[in-house]
Amino acid sequence: MKKFLLYFLLIGAITFTNANHPILFKTNNTASFSFEISPQTTSGTISIKTNLPNKNVILVKIIDKAGYIRIQKKLHLEREIDVSALKKGHYLVKVYHRNSMAINRFYKGKDAINNR
């Protein structure tokens, strides 16, 4: 009886760890969540363009190199964020929508090409 129980547990463990098992794991063929920041180099505001309709609420976090959250906002229709109060440097932008998250980056400062 012990051998049967151990064999049953082994088969069960192998079945549950198989990520491609069609009965246990349903695959969703929906497009993944993504966004773009424009402009990539700015001194004033950034605009966030997502592949979602504008009626969806997104949570935006702007994080500096040290990992501190400098700006955190929930955006609905207006998708622009004023970053003029931030210091010059590179920043990460994390955008959350429901259970999805995407990361992008931008540079706060003047563009070197337009500086001449």
GROMACS .gro file of N, CA and C in nm:
model
  348
    1MET      N    1   0.081  -0.118   0.000
    1MET     CA    2   0.000   0.000   0.000
    1MET      C    3   0.087   0.126   0.000
    2LYS      N    4   0.201   0.122   0.075
    2LYS     CA    5   0.288   0.239   0.080
    2LYS      C    6   0.350   0.266  -0.057
    3LYS      N    7   0.388   0.160  -0.129
    3LYS     CA    8   0.446   0.179  -0.261
    3LYS      C    9   0.346   0.241  -0.357
    4PHE      N   10   0.220   0.198  -0.349
    4PHE     CA   11   0.116   0.254  -0.434
    4PHE      C   12   0.095   0.402  -0.403
    5LEU      N   13   0.092   0.437  -0.275
    5LEU     CA   14   0.073   0.575  -0.235
    5LEU      C   15   0.191   0.662  -0.280
    6LEU      N   16   0.313   0.615  -0.264
    6LEU     CA   17   0.429   0.689  -0.309
    6LEU      C   18   0.431   0.705  -0.461
    7TYR      N   19   0.393   0.600  -0.533
    7TYR     CA   20   0.385   0.607  -0.679
    7TYR      C   21   0.279   0.708  -0.721
    8PHE      N   22   0.165   0.710  -0.656
    8PHE     CA   23   0.058   0.804  -0.686
    8PHE      C   24   0.102   0.947  -0.660
    9LEU      N   25   0.172   0.971  -0.549
    9LEU     CA   26   0.222   1.105  -0.518
    9LEU      C   27   0.327   1.150  -0.619
   10LEU      N   28   0.413   1.059  -0.664
   10LEU     CA   29   0.514   1.093  -0.762
   10LEU      C   30   0.451   1.133  -0.895
   11ILE      N   31   0.355   1.055  -0.941
   11ILE     CA   32   0.285   1.088  -1.066
   11ILE      C   33   0.210   1.220  -1.053
   12GLY      N   34   0.148   1.243  -0.938
   12GLY     CA   35   0.077   1.368  -0.915
   12GLY      C   36   0.170   1.488  -0.916
   13ALA      N   37   0.287   1.475  -0.856
   13ALA     CA   38   0.384   1.584  -0.853
   13ALA      C   39   0.435   1.616  -0.993
   14ILE      N   40   0.462   1.512  -1.072
   14ILE     CA   41   0.508   1.534  -1.209
   14ILE      C   42   0.400   1.601  -1.292
   15THR      N   43   0.275   1.564  -1.272
   15THR     CA   44   0.164   1.623  -1.347
   15THR      C   45   0.145   1.769  -1.312
   16PHE      N   46   0.152   1.804  -1.183
   16PHE     CA   47   0.128   1.942  -1.142
   16PHE      C   48   0.245   2.034  -1.176
   17THR      N   49   0.364   1.984  -1.195
   17THR     CA   50   0.476   2.070  -1.230
   17THR      C   51   0.490   2.091  -1.380
   18ASN      N   52   0.414   2.019  -1.460
   18ASN     CA   53   0.420   2.035  -1.604
   18ASN      C   54   0.339   2.159  -1.642
   19ALA      N   55   0.406   2.265  -1.686
   19ALA     CA   56   0.338   2.391  -1.716
   19ALA      C   57   0.255   2.385  -1.843
   20ASN      N   58   0.278   2.286  -1.928
   20ASN     CA   59   0.204   2.277  -2.054
   20ASN      C   60   0.085   2.183  -2.045
   21HIS      N   61   0.050   2.143  -1.927
   21HIS     CA   62  -0.062   2.049  -1.911
   21HIS      C   63  -0.192   2.120  -1.948
   22PRO      N   64  -0.268   2.071  -2.047
   22PRO     CA   65  -0.385   2.145  -2.097
   22PRO      C   66  -0.501   2.150  -1.999
   23ILE      N   67  -0.512   2.058  -1.908
   23ILE     CA   68  -0.625   2.059  -1.815
   23ILE      C   69  -0.599   2.152  -1.698
   24LEU      N   70  -0.477   2.154  -1.649
   24LEU     CA   71  -0.446   2.230  -1.528
   24LEU      C   72  -0.423   2.378  -1.556
   25PHE      N   73  -0.360   2.411  -1.667
   25PHE     CA   74  -0.323   2.549  -1.695
   25PHE      C   75  -0.390   2.594  -1.824
   26LYS      N   76  -0.478   2.693  -1.810
   26LYS     CA   77  -0.542   2.750  -1.928
   26LYS      C   78  -0.456   2.864  -1.979
   27THR      N   79  -0.429   2.864  -2.106
   27THR     CA   80  -0.349   2.970  -2.165
   27THR      C   81  -0.441   3.081  -2.213
   28ASN      N   82  -0.399   3.202  -2.191
   28ASN     CA   83  -0.471   3.319  -2.235
   28ASN      C   84  -0.400   3.375  -2.356
   29ASN      N   85  -0.467   3.390  -2.466
   29ASN     CA   86  -0.404   3.439  -2.588
   29ASN      C   87  -0.422   3.588  -2.606
   30THR      N   88  -0.435   3.662  -2.493
   30THR     CA   89  -0.451   3.806  -2.502
   30THR      C   90  -0.315   3.871  -2.520
   31ALA      N   91  -0.316   3.989  -2.577
   31ALA     CA   92  -0.192   4.062  -2.600
   31ALA      C   93  -0.137   4.111  -2.467
   32SER      N   94  -0.007   4.119  -2.458
   32SER     CA   95   0.054   4.161  -2.333
   32SER      C   96   0.045   4.313  -2.319
   33PHE      N   97   0.052   4.358  -2.196
   33PHE     CA   98   0.043   4.499  -2.163
   33PHE      C   99   0.177   4.566  -2.192
   34SER      N  100   0.176   4.679  -2.259
   34SER     CA  101   0.299   4.753  -2.287
   34SER      C  102   0.267   4.902  -2.294
   35PHE      N  103   0.373   4.983  -2.286
   35PHE     CA  104   0.356   5.127  -2.297
   35PHE      C  105   0.483   5.190  -2.354
   36GLU      N  106   0.468   5.313  -2.398
   36GLU     CA  107   0.580   5.390  -2.451
   36GLU      C  108   0.583   5.526  -2.383
   37ILE      N  109   0.703   5.580  -2.368
   37ILE     CA  110   0.721   5.714  -2.313
   37ILE      C  111   0.769   5.805  -2.425
   38SER      N  112   0.707   5.922  -2.434
   38SER     CA  113   0.758   6.019  -2.530
   38SER      C  114   0.759   6.156  -2.462
   39PRO      N  115   0.860   6.231  -2.477
   39PRO     CA  116   0.990   6.200  -2.535
   39PRO      C  117   1.077   6.122  -2.438
   40GLN      N  118   1.178   6.055  -2.489
   40GLN     CA  119   1.268   5.978  -2.405
   40GLN      C  120   1.362   6.067  -2.325
   41THR      N  121   1.394   6.184  -2.377
   41THR     CA  122   1.473   6.283  -2.306
   41THR      C  123   1.389   6.409  -2.292
   42THR      N  124   1.368   6.453  -2.167
   42THR     CA  125   1.279   6.564  -2.144
   42THR      C  126   1.327   6.648  -2.027
   43SER      N  127   1.277   6.770  -2.020
   43SER     CA  128   1.302   6.853  -1.903
   43SER      C  129   1.171   6.902  -1.843
   44GLY      N  130   1.059   6.868  -1.907
   44GLY     CA  131   0.930   6.917  -1.860
   44GLY      C  132   0.831   6.808  -1.826
   45THR      N  133   0.769   6.751  -1.928
   45THR     CA  134   0.665   6.650  -1.907
   45THR      C  135   0.694   6.527  -1.993
   46ILE      N  136   0.639   6.414  -1.950
   46ILE     CA  137   0.643   6.293  -2.030
   46ILE      C  138   0.500   6.251  -2.058
   47SER      N  139   0.480   6.188  -2.171
   47SER     CA  140   0.350   6.137  -2.212
   47SER      C  141   0.358   5.986  -2.218
   48ILE      N  142   0.259   5.919  -2.160
   48ILE     CA  143   0.257   5.773  -2.156
   48ILE      C  144   0.149   5.724  -2.251
   49LYS      N  145   0.190   5.640  -2.345
   49LYS     CA  146   0.098   5.582  -2.443
   49LYS      C  147   0.095   5.432  -2.421
   50THR      N  148  -0.023   5.377  -2.390
   50THR     CA  149  -0.036   5.235  -2.365
   50THR      C  150  -0.112   5.169  -2.478
   51ASN      N  151  -0.114   5.037  -2.477
   51ASN     CA  152  -0.194   4.963  -2.575
   51ASN      C  153  -0.333   4.935  -2.519
   52LEU      N  154  -0.373   5.010  -2.416
   52LEU     CA  155  -0.505   4.998  -2.354
   52LEU      C  156  -0.591   5.116  -2.396
   53PRO      N  157  -0.722   5.102  -2.391
   53PRO     CA  158  -0.808   5.219  -2.414
   53PRO      C  159  -0.787   5.322  -2.302
   54ASN      N  160  -0.812   5.449  -2.331
   54ASN     CA  161  -0.789   5.555  -2.233
   54ASN      C  162  -0.881   5.547  -2.112
   55LYS      N  163  -0.988   5.470  -2.120
   55LYS     CA  164  -1.081   5.464  -2.007
   55LYS      C  165  -1.026   5.379  -1.892
   56ASN      N  166  -0.920   5.302  -1.915
   56ASN     CA  167  -0.862   5.217  -1.811
   56ASN      C  168  -0.771   5.299  -1.721
   57VAL      N  169  -0.779   5.273  -1.591
   57VAL     CA  170  -0.695   5.340  -1.493
   57VAL      C  171  -0.563   5.267  -1.482
   58ILE      N  172  -0.454   5.344  -1.483
   58ILE     CA  173  -0.321   5.286  -1.467
   58ILE      C  174  -0.253   5.355  -1.348
   59LEU      N  175  -0.165   5.282  -1.282
   59LEU     CA  176  -0.084   5.337  -1.174
   59LEU      C  177   0.058   5.353  -1.227
   60VAL      N  178   0.112   5.473  -1.214
   60VAL     CA  179   0.245   5.504  -1.265
   60VAL      C  180   0.337   5.538  -1.149
   61LYS      N  181   0.454   5.473  -1.146
   61LYS     CA  182   0.556   5.503  -1.046
   61LYS      C  183   0.684   5.541  -1.119
   62ILE      N  184   0.741   5.656  -1.083
   62ILE     CA  185   0.868   5.700  -1.138
   62ILE      C  186   0.973   5.681  -1.030
   63ILE      N  187   1.076   5.602  -1.062
   63ILE     CA  188   1.174   5.558  -0.963
   63ILE      C  189   1.313   5.604  -1.005
   64ASP      N  190   1.391   5.656  -0.909
   64ASP     CA  191   1.527   5.701  -0.941
   64ASP      C  192   1.625   5.584  -0.933
   65LYS      N  193   1.756   5.615  -0.954
   65LYS     CA  194   1.858   5.510  -0.957
   65LYS      C  195   1.876   5.442  -0.821
   66ALA      N  196   1.847   5.511  -0.714
   66ALA     CA  197   1.862   5.455  -0.580
   66ALA      C  198   1.744   5.364  -0.543
   67GLY      N  199   1.638   5.366  -0.623
   67GLY     CA  200   1.523   5.281  -0.597
   67GLY      C  201   1.410   5.350  -0.524
   68TYR      N  202   1.421   5.480  -0.503
   68TYR     CA  203   1.316   5.555  -0.435
   68TYR      C  204   1.207   5.595  -0.534
   69ILE      N  205   1.084   5.584  -0.489
   69ILE     CA  206   0.970   5.628  -0.572
   69ILE      C  207   0.960   5.779  -0.560
   70ARG      N  208   0.983   5.849  -0.669
   70ARG     CA  209   0.979   5.995  -0.669
   70ARG      C  210   0.841   6.050  -0.703
   71ILE      N  211   0.771   5.984  -0.793
   71ILE     CA  212   0.635   6.026  -0.832
   71ILE      C  213   0.550   5.900  -0.841
   72GLN      N  214   0.430   5.907  -0.784
   72GLN     CA  215   0.334   5.796  -0.795
   72GLN      C  216   0.197   5.857  -0.820
   73LYS      N  217   0.136   5.818  -0.932
   73LYS     CA  218   0.006   5.874  -0.971
   73LYS      C  219  -0.082   5.767  -1.033
   74LYS      N  220  -0.213   5.783  -1.013
   74LYS     CA  221  -0.312   5.705  -1.087
   74LYS      C  222  -0.362   5.794  -1.199
   75LEU      N  223  -0.351   5.742  -1.320
   75LEU     CA  224  -0.392   5.819  -1.438
   75LEU      C  225  -0.513   5.755  -1.502
   76HIS      N  226  -0.603   5.838  -1.549
   76HIS     CA  227  -0.724   5.787  -1.615
   76HIS      C  228  -0.725   5.833  -1.760
   77LEU      N  229  -0.770   5.951  -1.787
   77LEU     CA  230  -0.774   6.001  -1.925
   77LEU      C  231  -0.649   6.080  -1.960
   78GLU      N  232  -0.605   6.166  -1.870
   78GLU     CA  233  -0.486   6.246  -1.892
   78GLU      C  234  -0.364   6.160  -1.866
   79ARG      N  235  -0.280   6.139  -1.965
   79ARG     CA  236  -0.166   6.048  -1.953
   79ARG      C  237  -0.033   6.125  -1.958
   80GLU      N  238  -0.031   6.248  -1.907
   80GLU     CA  239   0.093   6.325  -1.902
   80GLU      C  240   0.133   6.347  -1.757
   81ILE      N  241   0.264   6.342  -1.732
   81ILE     CA  242   0.317   6.361  -1.598
   81ILE      C  243   0.423   6.470  -1.603
   82ASP      N  244   0.415   6.565  -1.510
   82ASP     CA  245   0.512   6.673  -1.500
   82ASP      C  246   0.632   6.622  -1.420
   83VAL      N  247   0.749   6.620  -1.484
   83VAL     CA  248   0.871   6.573  -1.419
   83VAL      C  249   0.972   6.686  -1.402
   84SER      N  250   0.927   6.811  -1.410
   84SER     CA  251   1.019   6.925  -1.401
   84SER      C  252   1.080   6.938  -1.262
   85ALA      N  253   1.018   6.883  -1.158
   85ALA     CA  254   1.072   6.893  -1.022
   85ALA      C  255   1.182   6.791  -0.995
   86LEU      N  256   1.199   6.693  -1.083
   86LEU     CA  257   1.301   6.590  -1.063
   86LEU      C  258   1.439   6.643  -1.100
   87LYS      N  259   1.543   6.586  -1.038
   87LYS     CA  260   1.681   6.621  -1.073
   87LYS      C  261   1.718   6.554  -1.205
   88LYS      N  262   1.826   6.603  -1.267
   88LYS     CA  263   1.873   6.543  -1.391
   88LYS      C  264   1.920   6.401  -1.364
   89GLY      N  265   1.892   6.311  -1.459
   89GLY     CA  266   1.938   6.173  -1.447
   89GLY      C  267   1.841   6.077  -1.513
   90HIS      N  268   1.874   5.949  -1.501
   90HIS     CA  269   1.791   5.843  -1.558
   90HIS      C  270   1.687   5.797  -1.456
   91TYR      N  271   1.568   5.768  -1.505
   91TYR     CA  272   1.458   5.725  -1.419
   91TYR      C  273   1.388   5.606  -1.483
   92LEU      N  274   1.338   5.517  -1.399
   92LEU     CA  275   1.254   5.406  -1.443
   92LEU      C  276   1.109   5.446  -1.426
   93VAL      N  277   1.026   5.401  -1.519
   93VAL     CA  278   0.882   5.423  -1.509
   93VAL      C  279   0.816   5.286  -1.506
   94LYS      N  280   0.746   5.258  -1.397
   94LYS     CA  281   0.671   5.133  -1.386
   94LYS      C  282   0.524   5.168  -1.399
   95VAL      N  283   0.457   5.099  -1.489
   95VAL     CA  284   0.313   5.120  -1.510
   95VAL      C  285   0.241   4.991  -1.477
   96TYR      N  286   0.143   5.002  -1.388
   96TYR     CA  287   0.065   4.888  -1.344
   96TYR      C  288  -0.077   4.899  -1.397
   97HIS      N  289  -0.129   4.788  -1.446
   97HIS     CA  290  -0.269   4.779  -1.487
   97HIS      C  291  -0.320   4.642  -1.445
   98ARG      N  292  -0.412   4.640  -1.351
   98ARG     CA  293  -0.464   4.516  -1.292
   98ARG      C  294  -0.349   4.430  -1.242
   99ASN      N  295  -0.329   4.313  -1.298
   99ASN     CA  296  -0.223   4.223  -1.253
   99ASN      C  297  -0.100   4.229  -1.343
  100SER      N  298  -0.092   4.328  -1.429
  100SER     CA  299   0.021   4.341  -1.522
  100SER      C  300   0.107   4.461  -1.485
  101MET      N  301   0.235   4.450  -1.520
  101MET     CA  302   0.328   4.559  -1.496
  101MET      C  303   0.426   4.565  -1.612
  102ALA      N  304   0.463   4.686  -1.651
  102ALA     CA  305   0.563   4.706  -1.756
  102ALA      C  306   0.659   4.815  -1.710
  103ILE      N  307   0.783   4.806  -1.756
  103ILE     CA  308   0.887   4.900  -1.715
  103ILE      C  309   0.949   4.963  -1.839
  104ASN      N  310   0.974   5.092  -1.829
  104ASN     CA  311   1.044   5.166  -1.934
  104ASN      C  312   1.130   5.271  -1.865
  105ARG      N  313   1.209   5.346  -1.939
  105ARG     CA  314   1.296   5.446  -1.877
  105ARG      C  315   1.300   5.573  -1.960
  106PHE      N  316   1.343   5.681  -1.895
  106PHE     CA  317   1.362   5.807  -1.963
  106PHE      C  318   1.474   5.883  -1.895
  107TYR      N  319   1.522   5.988  -1.962
  107TYR     CA  320   1.629   6.072  -1.908
  107TYR      C  321   1.572   6.210  -1.883
  108LYS      N  322   1.590   6.259  -1.761
  108LYS     CA  323   1.547   6.395  -1.728
  108LYS      C  324   1.666   6.485  -1.745
  109GLY      N  325   1.659   6.579  -1.837
  109GLY     CA  326   1.767   6.673  -1.866
  109GLY      C  327   1.752   6.724  -2.007
  110LYS      N  328   1.849   6.799  -2.051
  110LYS     CA  329   1.845   6.853  -2.187
  110LYS      C  330   1.906   6.754  -2.284
  111ASP      N  331   1.854   6.753  -2.405
  111ASP     CA  332   1.906   6.668  -2.511
  111ASP      C  333   2.040   6.723  -2.558
  112ALA      N  334   2.141   6.638  -2.568
  112ALA     CA  335   2.276   6.682  -2.605
  112ALA      C  336   2.282   6.735  -2.749
  113ILE      N  337   2.194   6.686  -2.835
  113ILE     CA  338   2.195   6.730  -2.976
  113ILE      C  339   2.145   6.873  -2.985
  114ASN      N  340   2.042   6.907  -2.909
  114ASN     CA  341   1.984   7.042  -2.915
  114ASN      C  342   2.062   7.142  -2.830
  115ASN      N  343   2.160   7.097  -2.756
  115ASN     CA  344   2.237   7.184  -2.666
  115ASN      C  345   2.340   7.269  -2.739
  116ARG      N  346   2.379   7.237  -2.857
  116ARG     CA  347   2.487   7.305  -2.929
  116ARG      C  348   2.448   7.438  -2.982
   0.00000   0.00000   0.00000
